[in-house]
Short mmCIF file of C-alpha atoms and ligand atoms in Angstrom, two decimals:
data_model
loop_
_atom_site.label_atom_id
_atom_site.label_comp_id
_atom_site.label_asym_id
_atom_site.label_seq_id
_atom_site.Cartn_x
_atom_site.Cartn_y
_atom_site.Cartn_z
CA UNK A 1 9.31 -2.89 10.23
CA UNK A 2 7.13 -5.41 8.48
CA UNK A 3 10.02 -7.51 7.30
CA UNK A 4 11.96 -7.23 10.54
CA UNK A 5 8.92 -8.32 12.53
CA UNK A 6 8.71 -11.44 10.32
CA UNK A 7 12.36 -12.53 10.41
CA UNK A 8 13.08 -11.47 13.97
CA UNK A 9 11.03 -14.30 15.50
CA UNK A 10 12.79 -16.93 13.39
CA UNK A 11 15.77 -18.77 14.71
CA UNK A 12 17.97 -20.92 12.53
CA UNK A 13 16.23 -24.25 13.07
CA UNK A 14 13.66 -24.45 10.27
CA UNK A 15 10.25 -25.61 11.43
CA UNK A 16 10.69 -24.84 15.06
CA UNK A 17 11.81 -21.37 14.10
CA UNK A 18 8.74 -20.80 11.89
CA UNK A 19 6.33 -21.40 14.75
CA UNK A 20 8.02 -18.67 16.79
CA UNK A 21 6.82 -15.89 14.48
CA UNK A 22 3.23 -14.65 14.24
CA UNK A 23 0.80 -15.69 11.52
CA UNK A 24 0.81 -12.92 8.90
CA UNK A 25 -2.86 -13.53 8.02
CA UNK A 26 -3.89 -12.57 11.57
CA UNK A 27 -2.00 -9.26 11.22
CA UNK A 28 -3.81 -8.48 7.94
CA UNK A 29 -7.16 -9.23 9.60
CA UNK A 30 -6.37 -7.11 12.67
CA UNK A 31 -5.35 -4.16 10.47
CA UNK A 32 -8.77 -4.32 8.78
CA UNK A 33 -10.52 -4.36 12.17
CA UNK A 34 -8.57 -1.32 13.38
CA UNK A 35 -9.33 0.53 10.13
CA UNK A 36 -13.06 -0.11 10.57
CA UNK A 37 -13.04 1.20 14.15
CA UNK A 38 -11.23 4.35 12.99
CA UNK A 39 -13.71 4.84 10.14
CA UNK A 40 -16.68 4.55 12.52
CA UNK A 41 -15.08 7.17 14.80
CA UNK A 42 -14.45 9.49 11.83
CA UNK A 43 -18.04 9.11 10.54
CA UNK A 44 -19.35 9.91 14.03
CA UNK A 45 -17.23 13.07 14.06
CA UNK A 46 -17.72 14.28 10.47
CA UNK A 47 -21.27 13.09 9.74
CA UNK A 48 -23.00 12.66 13.13
CA UNK A 49 -26.43 12.16 11.52
CA UNK A 50 -25.36 9.20 9.36
CA UNK A 51 -26.84 5.82 10.23
CA UNK A 52 -23.68 3.78 10.02
CA UNK A 53 -25.23 0.30 9.90
CA UNK A 54 -27.59 1.46 7.13
CA UNK A 55 -24.71 2.86 5.07
CA UNK A 56 -22.98 -0.52 5.10
CA UNK A 57 -25.76 -3.12 5.25
CA UNK A 58 -28.76 -1.13 3.97
CA UNK A 59 -27.06 -0.35 0.66
CA UNK A 60 -25.91 -3.78 -0.46
CA UNK A 61 -25.23 -2.64 -4.03
CA UNK A 62 -22.84 0.07 -2.86
CA UNK A 63 -21.08 -2.26 -0.42
CA UNK A 64 -20.85 -4.99 -3.05
CA UNK A 65 -19.00 -2.58 -5.36
CA UNK A 66 -16.18 -2.78 -2.83
CA UNK A 67 -15.87 -6.54 -3.13
CA UNK A 68 -13.34 -6.40 -5.98
CA UNK A 69 -10.86 -3.88 -4.48
CA UNK A 70 -11.19 -5.27 -0.97
CA UNK A 71 -10.63 -8.85 -2.17
CA UNK A 72 -7.58 -7.73 -4.13
CA UNK A 73 -6.22 -5.66 -1.23
CA UNK A 74 -6.69 -8.61 1.14
CA UNK A 75 -4.77 -10.79 -1.32
CA UNK A 76 -2.13 -8.10 -1.87
CA UNK A 77 -1.60 -7.55 1.85
CA UNK A 78 -1.02 -11.28 2.33
CA UNK A 79 1.19 -11.53 -0.77
CA UNK A 80 3.41 -8.74 0.58
CA UNK A 81 4.19 -10.80 3.66
CA UNK A 82 5.06 -13.76 1.40
CA UNK A 83 7.27 -11.54 -0.77
CA UNK A 84 9.01 -10.03 2.23
CA UNK A 85 9.62 -13.44 3.75
CA UNK A 86 11.09 -14.94 0.57
CA UNK A 87 13.01 -12.06 -1.01
CA UNK A 88 15.92 -9.97 0.08
CA UNK A 89 14.83 -6.48 1.12
CA UNK A 90 16.67 -4.98 -1.88
CA UNK A 91 15.08 -7.31 -4.44
CA UNK A 92 11.68 -6.71 -2.95
CA UNK A 93 11.99 -2.94 -2.95
CA UNK A 94 13.29 -2.79 -6.49
CA UNK A 95 10.61 -5.07 -7.99
CA UNK A 96 7.83 -3.41 -6.01
CA UNK A 97 8.56 -0.13 -7.86
CA UNK A 98 6.84 -1.65 -10.88
CA UNK A 99 3.60 -0.59 -9.23
CA UNK A 100 4.38 2.97 -10.35
CA UNK A 101 3.93 1.82 -13.95
CA UNK A 102 0.99 -0.50 -13.28
CA UNK A 103 -0.79 2.40 -11.56
CA UNK A 104 -0.19 4.66 -14.56
CA UNK A 105 -1.48 1.99 -16.95
CA UNK A 106 -4.66 1.44 -14.90
CA UNK A 107 -5.14 5.22 -14.58
CA UNK A 108 -5.33 5.33 -18.36
CA UNK A 109 -7.51 2.22 -18.69
CA UNK A 110 -9.93 2.73 -15.79
CA UNK A 111 -9.98 6.47 -15.25
CA UNK A 112 -9.59 7.54 -18.87
CA UNK A 113 -6.67 9.74 -17.89
CA UNK A 114 -4.28 10.69 -20.66
CA UNK A 115 -0.59 11.06 -19.95
CA UNK A 116 1.79 12.98 -22.15
CA UNK A 117 5.07 11.51 -23.36
CA UNK A 118 6.85 13.73 -20.85
CA UNK A 119 4.78 12.24 -18.04
CA UNK A 120 5.51 8.67 -19.12
CA UNK A 121 9.21 9.53 -19.21
CA UNK A 122 8.87 11.07 -15.73
CA UNK A 123 7.24 7.88 -14.44
CA UNK A 124 9.98 5.65 -15.82
CA UNK A 125 12.59 8.02 -14.35
CA UNK A 126 10.80 7.87 -11.02
CA UNK A 127 10.94 4.07 -11.05
CA UNK A 128 14.64 4.08 -11.88
CA UNK A 129 15.39 6.79 -9.31
CA UNK A 130 13.58 5.06 -6.43
CA UNK A 131 15.25 1.80 -7.36
CA UNK A 132 18.69 3.42 -7.06
CA UNK A 133 17.80 5.12 -3.77
CA UNK A 134 16.39 1.88 -2.34
CA UNK A 135 19.42 -0.15 -3.36
CA UNK A 136 21.48 2.00 -1.07
CA UNK A 137 19.13 1.81 1.90
CA UNK A 138 18.69 -1.96 1.67
CA UNK A 139 22.27 -2.79 0.76
CA UNK A 140 23.23 -2.73 4.41
CA UNK A 141 20.87 -5.62 5.08
CA UNK A 142 23.14 -8.42 3.96
CA UNK A 143 22.30 -12.09 3.90
CA UNK A 144 24.66 -13.14 6.65
CA UNK A 145 22.99 -10.98 9.26
CA UNK A 146 19.55 -12.09 8.16
CA UNK A 147 18.13 -15.06 10.02
CA UNK A 148 15.22 -15.17 7.58
CA UNK A 149 17.51 -16.40 4.79
CA UNK A 150 16.51 -19.98 5.62
CA UNK A 151 13.88 -21.70 3.49
CA UNK A 152 13.55 -18.88 0.95
CA UNK A 153 11.83 -19.43 -2.37
CA UNK A 154 12.64 -16.50 -4.62
CA UNK A 155 10.32 -17.54 -7.49
CA UNK A 156 7.44 -17.52 -5.03
CA UNK A 157 8.61 -14.18 -3.67
CA UNK A 158 8.88 -12.62 -7.14
CA UNK A 159 5.49 -13.94 -8.24
CA UNK A 160 3.97 -12.51 -5.06
CA UNK A 161 5.52 -9.10 -5.60
CA UNK A 162 4.49 -8.91 -9.28
CA UNK A 163 0.91 -9.91 -8.45
CA UNK A 164 0.94 -7.22 -5.73
CA UNK A 165 2.00 -4.60 -8.30
CA UNK A 166 -0.92 -5.44 -10.59
CA UNK A 167 -3.33 -5.53 -7.65
CA UNK A 168 -2.03 -2.23 -6.27
CA UNK A 169 -2.48 -0.43 -9.59
CA UNK A 170 -5.90 -1.86 -10.34
CA UNK A 171 -7.43 -1.54 -6.85
CA UNK A 172 -6.05 1.95 -6.33
CA UNK A 173 -7.56 3.24 -9.58
CA UNK A 174 -10.85 1.38 -9.06
CA UNK A 175 -11.18 2.91 -5.57
CA UNK A 176 -10.26 6.33 -6.93
CA UNK A 177 -12.98 6.05 -9.55
CA UNK A 178 -15.60 5.15 -6.93
CA UNK A 179 -14.52 8.00 -4.65
CA UNK A 180 -14.55 10.62 -7.37
CA UNK A 181 -17.69 9.63 -9.20
CA UNK A 182 -20.12 9.25 -6.30
CA UNK A 183 -21.20 11.38 -3.37
CA UNK A 184 -20.57 8.75 -0.71
CA UNK A 185 -18.02 10.08 1.77
CA UNK A 186 -14.51 8.72 1.98
CA UNK A 187 -15.06 7.33 5.48
CA UNK A 188 -18.22 5.49 4.50
CA UNK A 189 -16.49 4.10 1.41
CA UNK A 190 -13.60 2.96 3.59
CA UNK A 191 -15.96 1.34 6.05
CA UNK A 192 -17.68 -0.51 3.20
CA UNK A 193 -14.25 -1.52 1.94
CA UNK A 194 -13.27 -2.57 5.47
CA UNK A 195 -16.32 -4.80 5.97
CA UNK A 196 -15.56 -6.67 2.75
CA UNK A 197 -11.82 -6.66 3.48
CA UNK A 198 -12.31 -8.00 7.00
CA UNK A 199 -14.52 -10.79 5.66
CA UNK A 200 -11.94 -11.75 3.02
CA UNK A 201 -9.03 -11.58 5.42
CA UNK A 202 -10.94 -13.60 8.02
CA UNK A 203 -11.51 -16.36 5.44
CA UNK A 204 -7.85 -16.01 4.38
CA UNK A 205 -6.79 -16.41 8.01
CA UNK A 206 -8.87 -19.58 8.42
CA UNK A 207 -7.53 -21.07 5.17
CA UNK A 208 -3.88 -20.15 5.68
CA UNK A 209 -3.43 -20.46 9.43
CA UNK A 210 -6.72 -21.87 10.76
CA UNK A 211 -5.11 -24.82 12.55
CA UNK A 212 -2.32 -22.75 14.10
CA UNK A 213 -4.78 -20.06 15.22
CA UNK A 214 -7.02 -22.74 16.74
CA UNK A 215 -4.08 -24.34 18.56
CA UNK A 216 -2.08 -21.32 19.69
CA UNK A 217 -4.60 -18.45 19.57
CA UNK A 218 -4.77 -15.49 17.21
CA UNK A 219 -2.07 -13.45 18.85
CA UNK A 220 0.56 -16.15 19.17
CA UNK A 221 4.02 -14.71 18.45
CA UNK A 222 2.81 -11.09 18.65
CA UNK A 223 5.26 -8.55 20.03
CA UNK A 224 5.08 -4.80 20.43
CA UNK A 225 6.66 -4.56 16.98
CA UNK A 226 3.87 -6.71 15.48
CA UNK A 227 1.27 -4.34 16.91
CA UNK A 228 3.18 -1.36 15.55
CA UNK A 229 3.20 -2.99 12.09
CA UNK A 230 -0.54 -3.66 12.32
CA UNK A 231 -1.38 -0.12 13.45
CA UNK A 232 0.93 1.32 10.81
CA UNK A 233 -0.82 -0.76 8.14
CA UNK A 234 -4.23 0.45 9.29
CA UNK A 235 -3.25 4.13 9.44
CA UNK A 236 -1.31 3.82 6.17
CA UNK A 237 -4.41 2.41 4.46
CA UNK A 238 -6.53 5.37 5.57
CA UNK A 239 -3.81 7.76 4.47
CA UNK A 240 -3.78 6.11 1.04
CA UNK A 241 -7.52 6.71 0.75
CA UNK A 242 -7.10 10.37 1.72
CA UNK A 243 -4.33 10.91 -0.81
CA UNK A 244 -6.35 9.23 -3.54
CA UNK A 245 -9.39 11.39 -2.76
CA UNK A 246 -7.64 14.76 -2.71
CA UNK A 247 -4.90 14.00 -5.25
CA UNK A 248 -4.64 10.77 -7.26
CA UNK A 249 -2.91 7.41 -7.42
CA UNK A 250 -0.07 8.55 -9.67
CA UNK A 251 0.73 11.50 -7.41
CA UNK A 252 0.66 9.05 -4.50
CA UNK A 253 3.53 7.24 -6.23
CA UNK A 254 5.53 10.48 -6.31
CA UNK A 255 4.72 11.22 -2.66
CA UNK A 256 5.82 7.75 -1.60
CA UNK A 257 9.03 8.03 -3.60
CA UNK A 258 9.87 11.40 -2.08
CA UNK A 259 9.17 10.00 1.39
CA UNK A 260 11.61 7.16 0.70
CA UNK A 261 14.17 9.76 -0.27
CA UNK A 262 13.46 11.82 2.81
CA UNK A 263 13.80 8.83 5.13
CA UNK A 264 17.13 8.04 3.46
CA UNK A 265 18.34 11.59 4.14
CA UNK A 266 17.13 11.43 7.75
CA UNK A 267 18.99 8.13 8.21
CA UNK A 268 22.20 9.69 6.90
CA UNK A 269 21.79 12.67 9.18
CA UNK A 270 21.00 10.75 12.37
CA UNK A 271 23.20 7.70 11.88
CA UNK A 272 26.12 9.52 10.42
CA UNK A 273 26.26 7.52 7.17
CA UNK A 274 27.46 9.13 4.02
CA UNK A 275 25.21 8.63 1.01
CA UNK A 276 26.59 6.40 -1.76
CA UNK A 277 26.86 7.60 -5.38
CA UNK A 278 23.81 5.39 -6.19
CA UNK A 279 21.74 7.23 -3.59
CA UNK A 280 22.81 10.64 -4.85
CA UNK A 281 22.12 9.76 -8.50
CA UNK A 282 18.80 8.14 -7.53
CA UNK A 283 17.77 11.17 -5.46
CA UNK A 284 18.56 13.52 -8.33
CA UNK A 285 16.57 11.36 -10.75
CA UNK A 286 13.55 11.23 -8.38
CA UNK A 287 13.54 15.01 -8.00
CA UNK A 288 13.96 15.50 -11.74
CA UNK A 289 11.10 13.07 -12.42
CA UNK A 290 8.84 14.88 -9.95
CA UNK A 291 9.66 18.22 -11.52
CA UNK A 292 9.04 16.89 -15.05
CA UNK A 293 5.71 15.32 -14.10
CA UNK A 294 4.55 18.43 -12.25
CA UNK A 295 5.52 20.67 -15.16
CA UNK A 296 3.57 18.49 -17.58
CA UNK A 297 0.51 18.66 -15.28
CA UNK A 298 0.53 22.44 -15.49
CA UNK A 299 0.70 22.47 -19.27
CA UNK A 300 -1.96 20.13 -20.65
CA UNK A 301 -0.99 18.56 -23.95
CA UNK A 302 -2.76 19.73 -27.09
CA UNK A 303 -2.96 16.18 -28.37
CA UNK A 304 -5.56 15.18 -25.81
CA UNK A 305 -8.97 16.71 -25.38
CA UNK A 306 -8.93 16.22 -21.60
CA UNK A 307 -6.24 17.69 -19.39
CA UNK A 308 -4.09 15.07 -17.72
CA UNK A 309 -5.42 15.98 -14.30
CA UNK A 310 -9.08 15.88 -15.29
CA UNK A 311 -10.13 13.32 -12.69
CA UNK A 312 -8.02 14.89 -9.95
CA UNK A 313 -9.91 18.12 -10.23
CA UNK A 314 -13.33 16.50 -9.83
CA UNK A 315 -14.00 16.83 -6.13
CA UNK A 316 -17.39 15.65 -4.92
CA UNK A 317 -18.06 16.19 -1.24
O1 LIG B 1 0.93 -0.14 -2.13
P1 LIG B 1 -0.44 0.36 -2.27
O2 LIG B 1 -0.57 1.81 -2.37
O3 LIG B 1 -1.26 -0.39 -3.26
O4 LIG B 1 -1.08 -0.03 -0.84
C1 LIG B 1 -2.35 0.26 -0.57
C2 LIG B 1 -2.61 -0.14 0.88
O5 LIG B 1 -3.59 0.71 1.41
C3 LIG B 1 -3.14 -1.56 1.05
O6 LIG B 1 -2.60 -2.10 2.22
C4 LIG B 1 -4.63 -1.38 1.24
O7 LIG B 1 -5.18 -2.37 2.07
C5 LIG B 1 -4.70 -0.01 1.88
N1 LIG B 1 -5.88 0.76 1.51
C6 LIG B 1 -6.85 0.97 2.46
N2 LIG B 1 -7.94 1.72 2.17
C7 LIG B 1 -8.07 2.26 0.95
C8 LIG B 1 -7.09 2.07 -0.04
C9 LIG B 1 -5.99 1.31 0.28
O8 LIG B 1 -6.72 0.48 3.56
N3 LIG B 1 -9.14 2.98 0.70
#
């Protein structure tokens, strides 16, 4: 949806075409605003006695701890639009799988988690499997039917996607650490994250598209699809936080991979496609990887003093 919303507004005439689409930085900012509204509603429901303004502005140290992940997420969310504008869907989806490994590496470095050899193998298999599955689903999106093929810069796209992988792994694990080592609720943490994120993305919007926003307004080029992308981003962000709180970032990678697989299967069922050999091999590898990882979680290795799921089992409410 994100990519389609970007290329759909572009015609084939270069500059003129570019101005027809919406400014991505405004979409990132709007997603942050929607997330904050949802967090306020959730705090009102789950913790009616909480003084919301105090939680965010009366505890500057706590809010400032969110500066790093929110700044990185704001950057990552903008970089993703750059990557999706400059890369083919297939290239993007394949390279973006590297975040499975970056997340595992940061889980070890930041959370002190130890992964067994079997789990590392499972993670590499997962990356390979999702890549194969994705190749199939994005192979139908060929260059000739893609009006966004004009003015592409693949080096810029690749750099953006690699930076996003590092940011995704680091910010996810940093946020997980904060959630699991303090008593502040998930909604308050997300609101603190949202306030910082909204500030960063507002500055990003002024820097990247300030003139265009001033001239044409913030919602220039918005369609129903743009709003769906923005709402999906906001809800997706809150879902990420929930998954990280009750499970962990590595398991989130497995969940996302299985959801990609599931959406592939649904597509085949509803649109009467038959899966390619790459999809079938990829699907088998993803399921095998998930099984291997899950099995290793149940049997902690003797080589490490802490079980591999140590952090996941710490639940502070
Ligand atoms: O791909 P990845 O899992 O890193 O994407 C995380 C997404 O979730 C980002 O868009 C980020 O802004 C969002 N997020 C959020 N709130 C959190 C954690 C992540 O909105 N607490």
